Amino acid sequence: MPIGRLFGIPIKIHVTLIALVAFMLILAPAEANLLRGVFAVGLIFGSVLLHELGHALVARRYGVRTREIVLLPIGGAALLVEHPREPMHELWIALAGPLVSLVLAGVGFIGFLVAPLVGLADLAYINLALGLFNLIPAFPLDGGRVLRALLARWMGSPRATRAAARIGRLIALAFLAVALVYGHLVLGFIAAFVFVAAAAEERSVVIQQLVGQKRVADMMQATPEIDLATSVREAAHMFRDLPYLKALPVAYGERVVGVVHKDDLEGDGPSADERPVSAIADRNVVTRGEEAPLMELLHDMGAARSRAAVIVVDGQVRGVVTVEHVLEEIRAARHAEF
Ligand SMILES: [Zn+2]
């Protein structure tokens, strides 16, 4: 739920957070506790918001925009439009959040020494916890990004991503073991979350590295074009001759009609199906030129839920970009030893 903008960045609250506050209002046993509870929630989310703004504003300094800041019951996230390309930029963007938290903790601590108010102690405690927890070197926590940026300086980004993700998973497993031994449910949840999120973060960095600066032409597979009257049997024959292809574009004159997916043909053997390909063509395709940014194409394909894009240059079909091929490339990039 959007609640406003700060420094031009949309700030959103996740509905579960509102549910949490409502829950507290209903369950609060006494008025004093209720006030204290609401104050604590406000303090936590104010602290998280400032932490995330730390990330967002340093990112902006390096020319990386923040799409939005989302506040969740378990913390927050500043969603950057792209991963910073320079390791040193990533390092400072990642450090900015915990630094804001530690400074706020210091302010709370010094304030408490001057005027011993419970609120100031809470401010110090919450921000110290927020700053230190986020510095744990496990993806997707800030510490994991710091570790990745440091590793990237001497082993290159792809290897650093894998190494940092591995270290993050090991730390998550260690936490999980501790949580099981001591029966600590919350720690167990956090460990499981870090373990799962580490893989997602790794994937997203690999995709960014693989796709980020590329054009459609870099992921395109050149294909012959087939017309509406081509039979399914002939299409199956073409797939046998070009085994790496997952889809063939179908065009009618200059108009792209759709694609025939290899998966939609029955079996790998010779086909006796004399129906025209138009009978089995998938018409939900995106068309694009060769020079378009690859990221944009993949985004549009995702939005349209289409499995293939047909690449057209000067009215001529040049090839296809299929989801299967992109996933294969991502898998290969993840498993390759850089
Ligand atoms: Zn952070």
Short mmCIF file of C-alpha atoms and ligand atoms in Angstrom, two decimals:
data_model
loop_
_atom_site.label_atom_id
_atom_site.label_comp_id
_atom_site.label_asym_id
_atom_site.label_seq_id
_atom_site.Cartn_x
_atom_site.Cartn_y
_atom_site.Cartn_z
CA MET A 1 0.00 0.00 0.00
CA PRO A 2 1.60 3.31 -1.03
CA ILE A 3 1.88 5.81 1.82
CA GLY A 4 3.77 8.61 0.11
CA ARG A 5 7.09 9.67 -1.32
CA LEU A 6 10.40 10.70 0.21
CA PHE A 7 13.14 12.21 -1.99
CA GLY A 8 10.96 11.23 -4.95
CA ILE A 9 11.03 7.55 -3.95
CA PRO A 10 7.63 5.84 -3.48
CA ILE A 11 7.29 4.40 0.04
CA LYS A 12 5.00 1.41 0.45
CA ILE A 13 3.74 -0.55 3.41
CA HIS A 14 3.03 -4.25 3.06
CA VAL A 15 -0.54 -5.16 4.10
CA THR A 16 0.78 -7.72 6.59
CA LEU A 17 2.24 -4.81 8.54
CA ILE A 18 -1.18 -3.18 8.89
CA ALA A 19 -2.55 -6.57 9.94
CA LEU A 20 0.17 -6.76 12.61
CA VAL A 21 -0.73 -3.35 14.06
CA ALA A 22 -4.45 -4.24 14.00
CA PHE A 23 -3.62 -7.50 15.76
CA MET A 24 -1.75 -5.59 18.46
CA LEU A 25 -4.68 -3.20 18.92
CA ILE A 26 -7.09 -6.10 19.43
CA LEU A 27 -4.86 -8.15 21.70
CA ALA A 28 -3.39 -5.33 23.79
CA PRO A 29 -4.29 -6.14 27.42
CA ALA A 30 -3.91 -2.66 28.87
CA GLU A 31 -3.88 0.86 27.54
CA ALA A 32 -0.34 1.60 28.72
CA ASN A 33 0.99 -1.52 26.99
CA LEU A 34 -0.94 -0.64 23.87
CA LEU A 35 0.61 2.83 23.68
CA ARG A 36 4.04 1.37 24.26
CA GLY A 37 3.41 -1.27 21.59
CA VAL A 38 2.28 1.26 19.00
CA PHE A 39 5.27 3.46 19.91
CA ALA A 40 7.64 0.49 19.48
CA VAL A 41 6.13 -0.36 16.07
CA GLY A 42 6.48 3.27 14.99
CA LEU A 43 10.08 3.31 16.18
CA ILE A 44 10.94 0.08 14.38
CA PHE A 45 9.45 1.23 11.11
CA GLY A 46 10.91 4.69 11.35
CA SER A 47 14.31 3.07 11.91
CA VAL A 48 13.85 0.63 9.03
CA LEU A 49 12.73 3.47 6.76
CA LEU A 50 15.83 5.55 7.56
CA HIS A 51 18.03 2.47 7.02
CA GLU A 52 16.49 1.91 3.57
CA LEU A 53 16.73 5.59 2.70
CA GLY A 54 20.46 5.29 3.48
CA HIS A 55 20.75 2.63 0.77
CA ALA A 56 18.54 4.53 -1.68
CA LEU A 57 20.28 7.90 -1.37
CA VAL A 58 23.80 6.48 -1.72
CA ALA A 59 22.56 4.44 -4.71
CA ARG A 60 21.26 7.66 -6.25
CA ARG A 61 24.70 9.22 -5.81
CA TYR A 62 26.05 6.43 -8.01
CA GLY A 63 23.29 6.89 -10.60
CA VAL A 64 21.25 3.82 -9.55
CA ARG A 65 17.55 4.61 -9.15
CA THR A 66 15.33 3.10 -6.46
CA ARG A 67 12.01 1.83 -7.75
CA GLU A 68 10.41 1.82 -4.29
CA ILE A 69 10.98 1.23 -0.61
CA VAL A 70 8.77 -1.46 0.91
CA LEU A 71 8.28 -1.82 4.65
CA LEU A 72 7.47 -5.34 5.84
CA PRO A 73 6.88 -6.76 9.32
CA ILE A 74 10.31 -8.41 9.12
CA GLY A 75 12.15 -5.28 7.98
CA GLY A 76 12.33 -3.40 4.74
CA ALA A 77 13.73 -3.40 1.24
CA ALA A 78 14.94 -0.65 -1.06
CA LEU A 79 14.29 -2.10 -4.51
CA LEU A 80 16.93 -0.78 -6.88
CA VAL A 81 16.15 -0.61 -10.58
CA GLU A 82 19.41 -2.44 -11.34
CA HIS A 83 22.37 -3.92 -9.51
CA PRO A 84 25.24 -1.44 -9.24
CA ARG A 85 27.94 -2.46 -11.71
CA GLU A 86 31.00 -1.18 -9.85
CA PRO A 87 31.91 -3.34 -6.83
CA MET A 88 32.89 -0.22 -4.87
CA HIS A 89 29.50 1.34 -5.56
CA GLU A 90 27.76 -1.82 -4.37
CA LEU A 91 29.96 -1.80 -1.28
CA TRP A 92 28.98 1.73 -0.27
CA ILE A 93 25.30 1.28 -1.14
CA ALA A 94 25.20 -1.88 1.01
CA LEU A 95 27.10 -0.27 3.90
CA ALA A 96 24.97 2.88 3.93
CA GLY A 97 21.94 1.20 5.56
CA PRO A 98 23.77 -0.40 8.50
CA LEU A 99 25.80 2.81 8.94
CA VAL A 100 22.59 4.85 9.30
CA SER A 101 21.33 2.29 11.86
CA LEU A 102 24.55 2.35 13.87
CA VAL A 103 24.59 6.17 13.90
CA LEU A 104 20.95 6.17 15.14
CA ALA A 105 21.94 3.61 17.81
CA GLY A 106 24.75 5.96 18.88
CA VAL A 107 22.32 8.90 19.02
CA GLY A 108 19.90 6.85 21.13
CA PHE A 109 22.68 5.70 23.44
CA ILE A 110 24.15 9.17 24.00
CA GLY A 111 20.63 10.58 24.37
CA PHE A 112 19.85 7.96 27.02
CA LEU A 113 22.99 8.93 28.96
CA VAL A 114 21.85 12.55 28.92
CA ALA A 115 18.16 11.91 29.60
CA PRO A 116 17.37 8.30 30.62
CA LEU A 117 14.07 7.87 28.74
CA VAL A 118 12.85 4.39 27.79
CA GLY A 119 12.20 5.60 24.23
CA LEU A 120 15.86 6.52 23.75
CA ALA A 121 17.00 3.14 25.03
CA ASP A 122 14.58 1.52 22.57
CA LEU A 123 15.97 3.66 19.75
CA ALA A 124 19.52 2.54 20.60
CA TYR A 125 18.59 -1.12 21.01
CA ILE A 126 16.44 -1.40 17.86
CA ASN A 127 19.01 0.31 15.64
CA LEU A 128 21.96 -1.60 17.08
CA ALA A 129 20.10 -4.85 16.35
CA LEU A 130 19.14 -3.64 12.86
CA GLY A 131 22.68 -2.52 12.02
CA LEU A 132 24.45 -5.63 13.34
CA PHE A 133 21.92 -8.14 11.99
CA ASN A 134 22.19 -6.67 8.49
CA LEU A 135 25.98 -6.88 8.60
CA ILE A 136 25.90 -10.69 8.85
CA PRO A 137 27.71 -11.70 5.64
CA ALA A 138 24.86 -13.73 4.17
CA PHE A 139 22.96 -12.88 1.00
CA PRO A 140 20.57 -11.09 0.78
CA LEU A 141 21.53 -9.21 3.93
CA ASP A 142 23.65 -6.10 3.45
CA GLY A 143 26.70 -7.93 4.85
CA GLY A 144 26.40 -10.46 2.02
CA ARG A 145 26.51 -7.67 -0.55
CA VAL A 146 29.50 -6.11 1.18
CA LEU A 147 31.25 -9.49 1.09
CA ARG A 148 30.38 -9.93 -2.60
CA ALA A 149 31.69 -6.46 -3.45
CA LEU A 150 34.97 -7.15 -1.60
CA LEU A 151 35.41 -10.54 -3.27
CA ALA A 152 34.55 -9.04 -6.68
CA ARG A 153 37.60 -6.81 -6.45
CA TRP A 154 39.94 -9.76 -6.83
CA MET A 155 37.95 -12.64 -8.34
CA GLY A 156 35.54 -10.86 -10.68
CA SER A 157 31.79 -10.44 -10.24
CA PRO A 158 30.42 -13.84 -11.32
CA ARG A 159 32.76 -15.88 -9.08
CA ALA A 160 32.28 -13.41 -6.20
CA THR A 161 28.50 -13.83 -6.47
CA ARG A 162 28.75 -17.60 -6.24
CA ALA A 163 31.26 -17.50 -3.41
CA ALA A 164 29.21 -15.00 -1.40
CA ALA A 165 26.01 -16.99 -2.00
CA ARG A 166 27.77 -20.17 -0.79
CA ILE A 167 29.09 -18.49 2.34
CA GLY A 168 25.59 -17.05 2.97
CA ARG A 169 24.02 -20.50 2.71
CA LEU A 170 26.60 -21.97 5.11
CA ILE A 171 25.89 -19.24 7.64
CA ALA A 172 22.15 -19.83 7.25
CA LEU A 173 22.69 -23.56 7.87
CA ALA A 174 24.78 -22.81 10.95
CA PHE A 175 21.98 -20.58 12.28
CA LEU A 176 19.46 -23.28 11.50
CA ALA A 177 21.52 -25.82 13.46
CA VAL A 178 21.74 -23.45 16.44
CA ALA A 179 17.97 -22.77 16.19
CA LEU A 180 17.24 -26.52 16.22
CA VAL A 181 19.57 -27.23 19.16
CA TYR A 182 18.09 -24.44 21.27
CA GLY A 183 14.55 -24.74 19.90
CA HIS A 184 14.62 -21.10 18.82
CA LEU A 185 11.71 -20.71 16.39
CA VAL A 186 12.37 -17.12 15.25
CA LEU A 187 16.03 -17.79 14.50
CA GLY A 188 14.97 -20.88 12.57
CA PHE A 189 12.59 -18.80 10.44
CA ILE A 190 15.27 -16.21 9.78
CA ALA A 191 17.80 -18.88 8.80
CA ALA A 192 15.33 -20.53 6.43
CA PHE A 193 14.50 -17.14 4.90
CA VAL A 194 18.19 -16.29 4.37
CA PHE A 195 18.82 -19.73 2.86
CA VAL A 196 16.00 -19.36 0.30
CA ALA A 197 16.61 -15.67 -0.39
CA ALA A 198 20.33 -16.29 -0.99
CA ALA A 199 19.50 -18.43 -4.00
CA ALA A 200 17.08 -15.82 -5.36
CA GLU A 201 19.65 -13.06 -4.93
CA GLU A 202 22.31 -15.13 -6.66
CA ARG A 203 19.95 -15.82 -9.55
CA SER A 204 19.04 -12.17 -9.90
CA VAL A 205 22.70 -11.09 -9.96
CA VAL A 206 23.52 -13.78 -12.53
CA ILE A 207 20.58 -12.64 -14.68
CA GLN A 208 21.70 -9.03 -14.39
CA GLN A 209 25.25 -9.98 -15.39
CA LEU A 210 24.04 -12.14 -18.22
CA VAL A 211 21.33 -9.84 -19.50
CA GLY A 212 22.15 -6.36 -18.18
CA GLN A 213 24.05 -4.71 -21.02
CA LYS A 214 22.96 -7.04 -23.81
CA ARG A 215 20.81 -6.41 -26.82
CA VAL A 216 18.16 -8.72 -28.22
CA ALA A 217 20.60 -9.82 -30.95
CA ASP A 218 22.89 -11.35 -28.30
CA MET A 219 20.24 -13.86 -27.14
CA MET A 220 18.55 -14.35 -30.51
CA GLN A 221 18.64 -17.70 -32.29
CA ALA A 222 18.54 -17.27 -36.04
CA THR A 223 15.72 -19.26 -37.58
CA PRO A 224 14.19 -19.89 -40.96
CA GLU A 225 10.71 -18.45 -41.24
CA ILE A 226 7.72 -20.60 -42.01
CA ASP A 227 4.39 -19.51 -43.41
CA LEU A 228 0.88 -20.40 -42.34
CA ALA A 229 0.49 -23.10 -44.97
CA THR A 230 3.54 -25.08 -43.83
CA SER A 231 2.42 -28.43 -42.41
CA VAL A 232 3.13 -29.65 -38.90
CA ARG A 233 5.09 -32.52 -40.52
CA GLU A 234 7.37 -30.06 -42.33
CA ALA A 235 7.87 -28.04 -39.14
CA ALA A 236 8.83 -31.23 -37.26
CA HIS A 237 11.35 -31.92 -40.03
CA MET A 238 12.89 -28.46 -39.58
CA PHE A 239 13.19 -28.99 -35.82
CA ARG A 240 15.04 -32.25 -36.49
CA ASP A 241 17.50 -30.45 -38.77
CA LEU A 242 18.04 -27.64 -36.25
CA PRO A 243 17.96 -29.48 -32.91
CA TYR A 244 19.00 -26.48 -30.79
CA LEU A 245 15.85 -24.52 -31.77
CA LYS A 246 12.86 -24.45 -29.41
CA ALA A 247 10.51 -22.40 -31.61
CA LEU A 248 10.00 -21.44 -35.24
CA PRO A 249 8.41 -18.13 -36.22
CA VAL A 250 5.30 -18.27 -38.36
CA ALA A 251 4.69 -15.30 -40.66
CA TYR A 252 2.10 -14.34 -43.22
CA GLY A 253 3.80 -12.00 -45.67
CA GLU A 254 5.29 -9.32 -43.45
CA ARG A 255 2.96 -10.05 -40.58
CA VAL A 256 4.24 -12.17 -37.68
CA VAL A 257 1.47 -14.59 -36.73
CA GLY A 258 3.15 -16.44 -33.88
CA VAL A 259 5.53 -19.32 -33.27
CA VAL A 260 5.40 -23.09 -33.32
CA HIS A 261 6.96 -24.54 -30.18
CA LYS A 262 8.95 -27.73 -30.46
CA ASP A 263 7.29 -28.84 -27.18
CA ASP A 264 3.86 -28.62 -28.82
CA LEU A 265 4.77 -31.18 -31.47
CA GLU A 266 4.08 -34.79 -30.66
CA GLY A 267 7.29 -36.72 -30.03
CA ASP A 268 10.69 -36.21 -31.62
CA GLY A 269 10.24 -38.62 -34.48
CA PRO A 270 8.93 -37.94 -37.98
CA SER A 271 5.41 -36.58 -37.95
CA ALA A 272 2.58 -37.55 -40.27
CA ASP A 273 0.52 -34.54 -39.24
CA GLU A 274 -0.51 -32.74 -42.42
CA ARG A 275 -2.45 -29.95 -40.66
CA PRO A 276 -1.11 -26.43 -41.31
CA VAL A 277 1.06 -25.03 -38.49
CA SER A 278 -1.54 -22.31 -37.96
CA ALA A 279 -3.54 -25.01 -36.13
CA ILE A 280 -0.95 -25.31 -33.37
CA ALA A 281 0.78 -21.91 -33.54
CA ASP A 282 1.15 -19.93 -30.32
CA ARG A 283 -0.08 -16.42 -31.19
CA ASN A 284 0.95 -14.85 -27.90
CA VAL A 285 4.35 -13.54 -29.00
CA VAL A 286 6.18 -10.25 -28.63
CA THR A 287 7.94 -8.82 -31.69
CA ARG A 288 11.06 -6.71 -31.40
CA GLY A 289 14.01 -5.39 -33.39
CA GLU A 290 17.55 -6.71 -32.97
CA GLU A 291 18.89 -3.60 -31.27
CA ALA A 292 16.37 -3.41 -28.40
CA PRO A 293 17.72 -3.94 -24.87
CA LEU A 294 17.37 -7.60 -23.89
CA MET A 295 16.21 -6.77 -20.34
CA GLU A 296 13.30 -4.76 -21.74
CA LEU A 297 12.26 -7.61 -24.05
CA LEU A 298 12.34 -10.16 -21.21
CA HIS A 299 10.32 -7.81 -19.05
CA ASP A 300 7.68 -7.41 -21.77
CA MET A 301 7.58 -11.16 -22.40
CA GLY A 302 7.05 -11.69 -18.68
CA ALA A 303 4.24 -9.14 -18.59
CA ALA A 304 2.55 -10.72 -21.64
CA ARG A 305 3.26 -14.24 -20.31
CA SER A 306 4.62 -15.17 -23.71
CA ARG A 307 7.16 -17.95 -24.12
CA ALA A 308 8.77 -16.56 -27.25
CA ALA A 309 9.59 -13.33 -29.05
CA VAL A 310 10.01 -12.98 -32.80
CA ILE A 311 12.84 -10.72 -33.94
CA VAL A 312 12.06 -8.70 -37.04
CA VAL A 313 14.40 -6.40 -38.96
CA ASP A 314 13.12 -4.36 -41.92
CA GLY A 315 10.01 -6.51 -42.16
CA GLN A 316 12.11 -9.68 -42.30
CA VAL A 317 11.96 -12.32 -39.58
CA ARG A 318 15.49 -12.91 -38.28
CA GLY A 319 15.02 -15.27 -35.37
CA VAL A 320 13.49 -15.96 -31.99
CA VAL A 321 14.23 -15.42 -28.31
CA THR A 322 12.60 -18.17 -26.25
CA VAL A 323 12.18 -18.45 -22.51
CA GLU A 324 13.64 -21.98 -22.67
CA HIS A 325 16.81 -20.73 -24.33
CA VAL A 326 17.22 -17.84 -21.88
CA LEU A 327 16.79 -20.25 -18.93
CA GLU A 328 19.36 -22.62 -20.44
CA GLU A 329 21.83 -19.77 -20.72
CA ILE A 330 21.19 -18.71 -17.12
CA ARG A 331 21.63 -22.29 -15.91
CA ALA A 332 24.86 -22.61 -17.91
CA ALA A 333 26.15 -19.32 -16.48
CA ARG A 334 25.36 -20.41 -12.94
CA HIS A 335 27.07 -23.76 -13.31
CA ALA A 336 30.07 -22.62 -15.33
CA GLU A 337 33.31 -22.31 -13.39
CA PHE A 338 34.33 -18.76 -14.05
ZN ZN B 1 19.99 -2.78 4.50
#
